[in-house]
XYZ file of C-alpha atoms in Angstrom:
262
model
C -32.313 -2.934 10.665
C -28.322 -3.918 12.202
C -26.966 -4.201 15.286
C -23.322 -5.064 16.236
C -21.006 -4.773 18.910
C -17.179 -2.675 18.634
C -14.361 -3.352 20.096
C -12.545 -0.723 21.894
C -8.875 -0.555 21.329
C -7.234 1.457 23.855
C -4.045 3.006 23.900
C -1.668 4.585 27.198
C -1.125 8.675 25.967
C -0.024 11.524 27.846
C -2.702 13.646 26.873
C -6.423 12.046 26.482
C -8.343 14.926 24.350
C -7.801 16.929 21.295
C -5.607 20.882 21.245
C -6.767 21.298 17.664
C -4.215 24.063 16.306
C -4.075 26.287 12.673
C -0.811 26.669 11.631
C -0.687 30.062 9.224
C 2.144 28.921 7.244
C 2.155 25.692 6.125
C 3.633 24.193 2.710
C 2.685 21.590 0.556
C 3.847 20.441 -2.117
C 0.920 17.763 -4.019
C 2.663 14.794 -7.023
C -0.990 14.610 -8.874
C -4.272 16.541 -8.216
C -5.721 13.424 -5.966
C -8.623 13.794 -7.677
C -11.059 9.886 -7.016
C -12.852 9.294 -9.800
C -15.590 8.310 -9.873
C -16.421 3.885 -10.344
C -19.209 2.361 -11.703
C -22.166 2.263 -10.154
C -22.757 -1.125 -8.173
C -25.386 -3.212 -6.536
C -25.015 -3.328 -2.635
C -27.941 -3.332 0.652
C -27.269 -0.806 3.397
C -28.638 -1.487 6.959
C -28.017 1.452 9.767
C -26.364 1.217 13.521
C -27.079 3.490 16.579
C -23.763 5.411 17.827
C -22.664 9.028 17.896
C -20.151 10.922 16.964
C -18.356 8.771 19.496
C -19.166 5.668 18.380
C -19.496 6.277 14.452
C -15.871 5.345 14.142
C -14.208 3.217 15.842
C -12.465 0.411 13.777
C -10.481 2.947 11.657
C -9.508 4.673 15.151
C -11.571 8.057 14.249
C -12.229 8.808 18.246
C -14.446 11.847 17.415
C -16.318 11.130 13.116
C -16.648 15.107 13.322
C -13.207 15.822 14.718
C -11.975 14.407 12.240
C -13.771 16.076 9.346
C -16.053 13.645 8.901
C -19.554 14.672 10.353
C -22.224 11.497 10.915
C -22.522 10.441 6.825
C -20.719 8.007 7.749
C -20.852 4.463 7.157
C -19.429 0.364 8.774
C -18.364 -1.487 5.666
C -18.746 -5.658 5.913
C -14.807 -6.994 5.649
C -15.405 -7.075 1.885
C -15.485 -3.923 1.572
C -13.455 -2.511 4.139
C -10.615 -4.341 3.611
C -8.888 -5.370 7.375
C -8.703 -1.457 7.334
C -7.531 -0.318 4.665
C -10.408 1.454 2.702
C -10.770 4.051 5.951
C -11.891 7.222 4.607
C -12.750 5.987 1.295
C -15.944 7.807 -0.221
C -19.117 6.431 -1.371
C -21.850 7.845 -3.285
C -25.102 5.803 -1.852
C -28.803 5.579 -3.633
C -31.455 3.520 -2.121
C -32.175 1.193 -4.919
C -36.181 0.021 -3.992
C -39.059 2.695 -3.846
C -41.085 1.924 -2.110
C -38.926 2.937 1.095
C -36.993 5.375 -1.218
C -37.146 8.505 -0.121
C -37.090 10.289 -3.783
C -34.016 9.997 -5.511
C -32.054 11.186 -3.170
C -28.234 10.220 -3.143
C -25.568 10.592 -0.434
C -21.928 11.102 0.115
C -20.946 8.836 2.966
C -17.195 7.815 4.952
C -16.405 5.046 5.676
C -16.039 4.969 8.859
C -16.219 1.609 10.447
C -16.671 -1.747 9.915
C -20.001 -4.409 10.619
C -18.323 -7.640 11.408
C -19.581 -10.756 10.429
C -22.240 -13.246 11.736
C -21.843 -16.885 11.187
C -23.967 -17.936 13.273
C -27.419 -16.105 10.852
C -27.805 -16.652 7.129
C -26.366 -13.641 5.171
C -29.826 -12.810 3.282
C -30.939 -12.687 6.905
C -29.940 -11.133 9.771
C -25.981 -11.992 8.800
C -26.098 -8.817 6.068
C -22.195 -8.266 6.530
C -21.143 -12.115 6.505
C -18.158 -12.918 3.602
C -18.487 -12.254 0.736
C -21.298 -9.547 0.621
C -21.035 -5.935 0.154
C -22.977 -4.261 2.795
C -23.144 -0.811 3.737
C -24.061 -0.024 7.895
C -24.305 3.707 7.672
C -24.987 4.917 10.583
C -28.739 6.080 11.406
C -29.054 9.315 10.566
C -27.559 8.937 7.260
C -29.776 6.083 6.455
C -32.452 8.359 6.691
C -31.358 10.579 4.352
C -32.282 7.619 1.372
C -34.620 5.398 3.166
C -37.775 5.181 5.764
C -37.160 3.723 9.131
C -38.982 0.502 9.090
C -37.545 -0.684 5.958
C -34.671 -1.376 8.047
C -32.698 -2.771 5.355
C -32.797 -1.536 1.760
C -31.351 -2.428 -1.906
C -29.272 0.876 -2.885
C -26.258 1.476 -5.734
C -23.231 2.902 -4.523
C -19.499 4.177 -6.348
C -16.198 5.437 -5.011
C -15.976 8.903 -5.170
C -14.049 11.780 -4.820
C -14.086 12.702 -1.459
C -14.494 17.145 -0.460
C -13.172 18.626 2.957
C -13.033 21.612 4.503
C -9.658 22.584 5.874
C -6.730 20.416 5.917
C -5.642 16.620 6.727
C -4.700 16.669 10.526
C -2.743 14.600 12.313
C -2.532 13.846 15.828
C -0.207 12.115 18.094
C -0.401 10.007 20.755
C 1.589 7.387 22.811
C 5.065 7.723 24.776
C 8.069 9.350 24.087
C 9.183 5.066 23.049
C 6.054 4.339 20.341
C 4.255 7.564 18.739
C 0.678 6.719 17.471
C -0.331 9.174 14.122
C -3.581 9.158 13.267
C -4.129 10.688 9.346
C -7.369 12.142 9.117
C -9.865 14.521 7.101
C -7.656 13.180 4.005
C -9.246 14.204 0.510
C -8.944 13.473 -2.993
C -8.798 9.715 -2.837
C -9.078 9.861 1.016
C -7.604 6.104 1.388
C -4.246 6.357 2.580
C -1.974 4.069 1.522
C 0.617 5.541 3.189
C 2.883 7.817 5.984
C 5.929 9.766 6.270
C 7.482 11.390 8.977
C 10.818 13.694 9.022
C 12.144 16.216 11.541
C 14.967 18.576 12.137
C 16.830 15.780 13.425
C 15.126 12.648 12.154
C 15.389 11.453 8.713
C 12.682 10.060 6.213
C 10.760 7.260 8.599
C 7.946 4.965 6.973
C 5.297 4.551 9.660
C 4.083 1.202 9.736
C -0.600 0.827 10.172
C -1.140 -0.242 13.247
C -5.047 -0.152 12.408
C -7.762 1.157 10.985
C -5.525 4.879 9.946
C -3.496 4.974 12.979
C -0.517 5.008 11.862
C 3.157 3.519 14.306
C 6.585 4.879 14.560
C 8.889 4.248 17.180
C 11.241 6.349 15.836
C 12.135 9.433 18.204
C 9.654 12.327 17.490
C 9.613 14.745 19.997
C 11.414 18.077 20.451
C 11.826 18.315 16.870
C 9.612 20.291 14.269
C 7.890 17.966 12.066
C 7.388 16.984 8.637
C 4.850 14.708 6.677
C 3.819 13.082 3.326
C 0.715 10.774 3.522
C 0.123 8.984 -0.117
C -3.430 7.890 -1.220
C -4.971 5.154 -2.999
C -4.721 6.526 -6.369
C -1.242 7.803 -5.788
C -0.933 10.933 -5.228
C 1.096 12.589 -2.542
C 1.466 15.018 -0.695
C 4.009 16.998 1.910
C 2.928 18.885 4.397
C 6.239 20.550 5.935
C 6.541 21.661 9.003
C 3.356 21.007 10.171
C 4.441 20.338 13.970
C 6.314 23.061 15.574
C 9.088 21.515 17.808
C 6.851 22.601 21.006
C 4.294 20.091 20.241
C 2.795 18.282 22.480
C 1.472 14.244 22.816
C -2.509 14.742 21.639
C -2.693 18.223 20.391
C -3.782 17.865 16.445
C -2.207 20.060 12.988
C -3.636 21.160 9.755
C -1.345 20.679 6.864
C -2.617 21.190 2.536
C -5.026 18.837 1.589
C -5.339 16.927 -1.586
C -7.770 18.544 -4.232
């Protein structure tokens, strides 16, 4: 089984907790259906690591994978799959491929929420499971135990990209300060993999956000005191616009929901 350390990145924020509000009349426009087509099955391996809802989303910026809508069916991806955080939020279907250790023919759908770093001190086939160019899934322990026996430690698997099915809307959380805004985008359906984010206030024109790390997006545009509209584009080319999803009275640390992809 794989064990590794996660680097924790701290950002200053006026609030350190989430307050979730449901906005009853959020309007969204979708350019496409937002459905990720299932890809062909490929071969990889899977291990597991210990943790909790507050640690399984480390490298993607999901400080609590349950609150962000992903549950515990999550995985840390090797560098070849993680792609510097670009794959955060994508969904994969996995099934065990070693009858001796598999729990039946069950498959699971997991969300990419973390990074499994390389371990160049160990051979790629003996401990350095996440070394390039290996495609490897370091599953959360609860997810791993749904498809394989604990004592196996590592098992070969088949995997493929699939569409993400989410409950509720896309979640937007703003932290930072009046001079630096950091937006976490989560619970994204369809492709699940966000590649572009734009924001517009009632006084501020459309502004493209820059990826800071994982699924945290930054801007220095002055947004406080304005109703905010967000546009999200995913890796399959779909886009959705959530109009006035943030009221002009929003505060740092709050989470609001827009409409999701189907």
